Every structure is written in C-alpha cells, then in structure tokens.
Coordinates of C-alpha atoms in Angstrom, one line a residue:
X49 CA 0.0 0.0 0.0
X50 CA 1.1 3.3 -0.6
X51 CA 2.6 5.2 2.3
X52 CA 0.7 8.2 2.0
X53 CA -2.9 7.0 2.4
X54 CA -2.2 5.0 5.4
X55 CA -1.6 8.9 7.1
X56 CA -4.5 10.1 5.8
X57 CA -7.2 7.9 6.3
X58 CA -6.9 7.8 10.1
X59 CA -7.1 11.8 10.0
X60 CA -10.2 11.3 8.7
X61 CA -12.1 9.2 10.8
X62 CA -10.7 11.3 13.8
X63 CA -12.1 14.6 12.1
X64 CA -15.7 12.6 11.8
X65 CA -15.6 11.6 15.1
X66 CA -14.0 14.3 17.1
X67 CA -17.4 16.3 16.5
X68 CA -20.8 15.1 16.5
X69 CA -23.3 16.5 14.3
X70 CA -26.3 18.1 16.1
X71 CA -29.9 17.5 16.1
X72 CA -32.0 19.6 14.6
X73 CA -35.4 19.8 16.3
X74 CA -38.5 20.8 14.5
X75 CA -40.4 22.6 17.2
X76 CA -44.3 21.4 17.4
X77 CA -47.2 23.6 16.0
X78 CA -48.5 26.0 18.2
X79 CA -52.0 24.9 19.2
X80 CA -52.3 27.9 21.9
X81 CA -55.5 29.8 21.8
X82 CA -53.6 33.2 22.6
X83 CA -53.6 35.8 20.1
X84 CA -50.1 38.3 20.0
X85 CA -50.1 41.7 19.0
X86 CA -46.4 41.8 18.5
X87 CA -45.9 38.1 17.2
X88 CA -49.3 38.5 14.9
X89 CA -47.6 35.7 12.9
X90 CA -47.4 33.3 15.7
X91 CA -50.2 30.3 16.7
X92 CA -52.9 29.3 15.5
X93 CA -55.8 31.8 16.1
X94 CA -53.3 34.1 14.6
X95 CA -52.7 31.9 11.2
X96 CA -56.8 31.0 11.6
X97 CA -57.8 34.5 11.3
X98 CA -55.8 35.8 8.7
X99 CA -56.9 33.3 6.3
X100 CA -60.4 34.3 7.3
X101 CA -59.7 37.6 6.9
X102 CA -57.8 36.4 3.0
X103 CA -61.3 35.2 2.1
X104 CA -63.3 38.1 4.0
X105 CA -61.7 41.1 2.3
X106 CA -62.2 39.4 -0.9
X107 CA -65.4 39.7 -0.8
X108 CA -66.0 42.6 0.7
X109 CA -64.1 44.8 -0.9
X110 CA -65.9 44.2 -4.4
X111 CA -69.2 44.2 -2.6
X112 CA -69.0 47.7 -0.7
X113 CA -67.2 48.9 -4.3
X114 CA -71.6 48.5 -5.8
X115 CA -73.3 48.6 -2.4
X116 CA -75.7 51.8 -1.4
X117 CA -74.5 54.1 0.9
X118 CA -76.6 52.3 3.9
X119 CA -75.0 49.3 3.6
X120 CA -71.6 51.0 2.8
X121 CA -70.9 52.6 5.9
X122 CA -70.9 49.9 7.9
X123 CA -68.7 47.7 5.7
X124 CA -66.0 50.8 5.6
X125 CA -65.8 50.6 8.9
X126 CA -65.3 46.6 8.9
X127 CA -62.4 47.0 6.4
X128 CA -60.9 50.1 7.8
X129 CA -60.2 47.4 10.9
X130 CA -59.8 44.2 8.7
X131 CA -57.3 45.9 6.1
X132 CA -54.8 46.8 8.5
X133 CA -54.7 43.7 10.3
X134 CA -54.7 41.8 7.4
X135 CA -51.4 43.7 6.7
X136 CA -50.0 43.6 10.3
X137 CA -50.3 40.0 10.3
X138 CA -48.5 39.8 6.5
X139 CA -45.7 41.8 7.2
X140 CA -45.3 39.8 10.6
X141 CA -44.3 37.0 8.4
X142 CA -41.6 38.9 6.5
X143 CA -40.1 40.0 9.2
X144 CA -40.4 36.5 10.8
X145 CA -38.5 35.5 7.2
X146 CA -36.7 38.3 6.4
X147 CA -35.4 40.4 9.5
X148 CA -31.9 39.3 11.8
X149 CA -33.3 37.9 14.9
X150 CA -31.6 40.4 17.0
X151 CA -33.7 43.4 15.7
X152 CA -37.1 41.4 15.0
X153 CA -38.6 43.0 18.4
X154 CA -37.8 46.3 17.0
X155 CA -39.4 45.5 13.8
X156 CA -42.6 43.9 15.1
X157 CA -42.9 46.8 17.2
X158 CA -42.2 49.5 14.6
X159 CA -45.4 47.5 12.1
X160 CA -47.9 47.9 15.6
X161 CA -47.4 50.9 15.3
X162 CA -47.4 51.5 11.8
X163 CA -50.7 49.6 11.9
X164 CA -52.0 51.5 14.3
X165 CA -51.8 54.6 12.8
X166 CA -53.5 53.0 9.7
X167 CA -56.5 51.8 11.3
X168 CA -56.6 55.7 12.9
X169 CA -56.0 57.5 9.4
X170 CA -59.1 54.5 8.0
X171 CA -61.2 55.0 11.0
X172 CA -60.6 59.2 10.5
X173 CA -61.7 58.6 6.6
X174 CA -64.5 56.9 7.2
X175 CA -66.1 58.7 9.9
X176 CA -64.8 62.1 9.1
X177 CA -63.6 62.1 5.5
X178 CA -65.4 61.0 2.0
X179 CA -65.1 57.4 2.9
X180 CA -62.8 54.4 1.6
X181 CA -65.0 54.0 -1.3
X182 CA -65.5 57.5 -2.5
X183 CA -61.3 58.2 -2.2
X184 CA -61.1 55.0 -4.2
X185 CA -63.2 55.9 -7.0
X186 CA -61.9 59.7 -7.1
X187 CA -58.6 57.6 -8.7
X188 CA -60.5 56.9 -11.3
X189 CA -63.0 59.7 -12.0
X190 CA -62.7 62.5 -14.2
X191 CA -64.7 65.1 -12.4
X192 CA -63.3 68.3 -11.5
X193 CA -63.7 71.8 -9.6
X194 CA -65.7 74.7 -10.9
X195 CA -62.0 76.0 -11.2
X196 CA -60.8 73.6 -13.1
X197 CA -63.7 73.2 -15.6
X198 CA -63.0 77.4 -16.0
X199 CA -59.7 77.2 -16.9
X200 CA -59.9 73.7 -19.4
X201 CA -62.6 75.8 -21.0
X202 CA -61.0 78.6 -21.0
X203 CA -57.6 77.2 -22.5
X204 CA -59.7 74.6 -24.9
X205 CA -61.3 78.2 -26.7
X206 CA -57.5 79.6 -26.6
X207 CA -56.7 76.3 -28.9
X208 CA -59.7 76.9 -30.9
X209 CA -58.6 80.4 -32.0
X210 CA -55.4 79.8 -32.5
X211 CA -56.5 76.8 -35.1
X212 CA -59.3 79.1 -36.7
X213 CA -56.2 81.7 -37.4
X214 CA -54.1 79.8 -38.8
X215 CA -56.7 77.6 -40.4
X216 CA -57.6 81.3 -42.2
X217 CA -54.1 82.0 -43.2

C-alpha cells in the first residue's frame, strides 16, 4: 500500500468523530389559543384569522365597491379594521423570514405601530372624510372643480382660435 494514504485515512475518521453532528429539532405547531399583537404571525388563532380575513376582504371589498351608501358605511368601517390587520399579520411574516433575529422586536414593534396609525388615518376617513369607497373611486374619476372646468374651457377656446387663425391664413 502506498505510504501516504495509510496517514490520511486515520485523520479522517478522527475529524468525523471528534465532533458530532447536532440534532435539529423541528419545534411542534402551536396549538395555543392566545392571540399576539407583537408576534401576529405566531399560533394558530393568529394563522386562523388571517386566512379568514384572506377570504373576508375578498369579498368585501368588491361588494361595498356597488353597495348603497346604507350598507356602505358599515362595511367601511369593517375594512378600515380588517385591512390593516390583514397587513400587520402579512408583514409579521416577513419579518419573521426576512429580519436578523436580533432586531425582530424592533421590527414587530415598529409595524404595531405602523398599523396603528393605519386603522386611525381609516377610521378618521370613514367617519370624518369622503369614505374608503368615495377616495377610491376619485382615482378613477374624471370630475373636476368649478376651477378647473374654468380654466380647461378657457384654454380649450384659446386652442380653438389659434386653429381658426391659422386655419384662415
């Protein structure tokens, strides 16, 4: 046998044993009936609601988008509480995912009150404001102030002279 290989086989088996592989453990699921504000992402009420709310906002959202103002109001204020927890919970898993352990707390704190003050600026909307529905649709509308109607006609018979004169020339 060569005299090389006798040397190095015996360094091997030392390296492999000198150190023993550790165990992972898979911890159980969380059966726990406690919901977290901070740790949204955590147990199962937590996960249980926010696939409710997944399938609640779905349909809700469309529905209060054709619904009479009656039955509007009430569903505003539903999703000006739903669409923020919906979120807090979602970006609870990124930062589960995403974020260095050692700052997580900071993070999970930092989207409370993030949420927070989106459920207050939805709430304020709602009750004070046009509405969820009414802000959404103005992204879409084409109405405008007296103001504005003023100066587009205004500038729209500036364009029409100016093609009359030098239509004429």
């Amino acid at each position: 046998m060569i005299r090389g290989l006798k040397s190095v086989r015996p360094m091997m088996i030392m390296i492999k044993r000198s150190k023993p592989s550790p165990k992972i453990q898979i911890a159980p699921k969380s059966t726990s009936p406690k919901v977290d504000l901070i740790e949204a992402d955590v147990g199962y009420l937590g996960t249980k609601y926010f696939h409710y709310m997944n399938f609640g906002l779905l349909a809700a959202f469309p529905i209060v988008l054709v619904a009479p103002k009656v039955i509007q109001t009430p569903i505003e204020l539903g999703l000006c509480l739903f669409f923020p927890a919906h979120a807090h919970i979602s970006m609870n898993y990124v930062i589960s995912d995403y974020v260095p352990r050692s700052i997580q707390r900071y993070a999970r704190y930092g989207m409370l009150a993030a949420s927070a003050v989106a459920t207050f600026g939805l709430l304020r909307l709602t009750l004070e404001g046009p509405g969820i529905v009414a802000t959404f649709k103005q992204l879409w509308s084409t109405t405008t102030t007296p103001k504005e109607k003023e100066q587009l006609k205004s500038t729209e018979l500036k364009e029409v002279v100016k093609k009359s004169t030098e239509e004429s020339k």
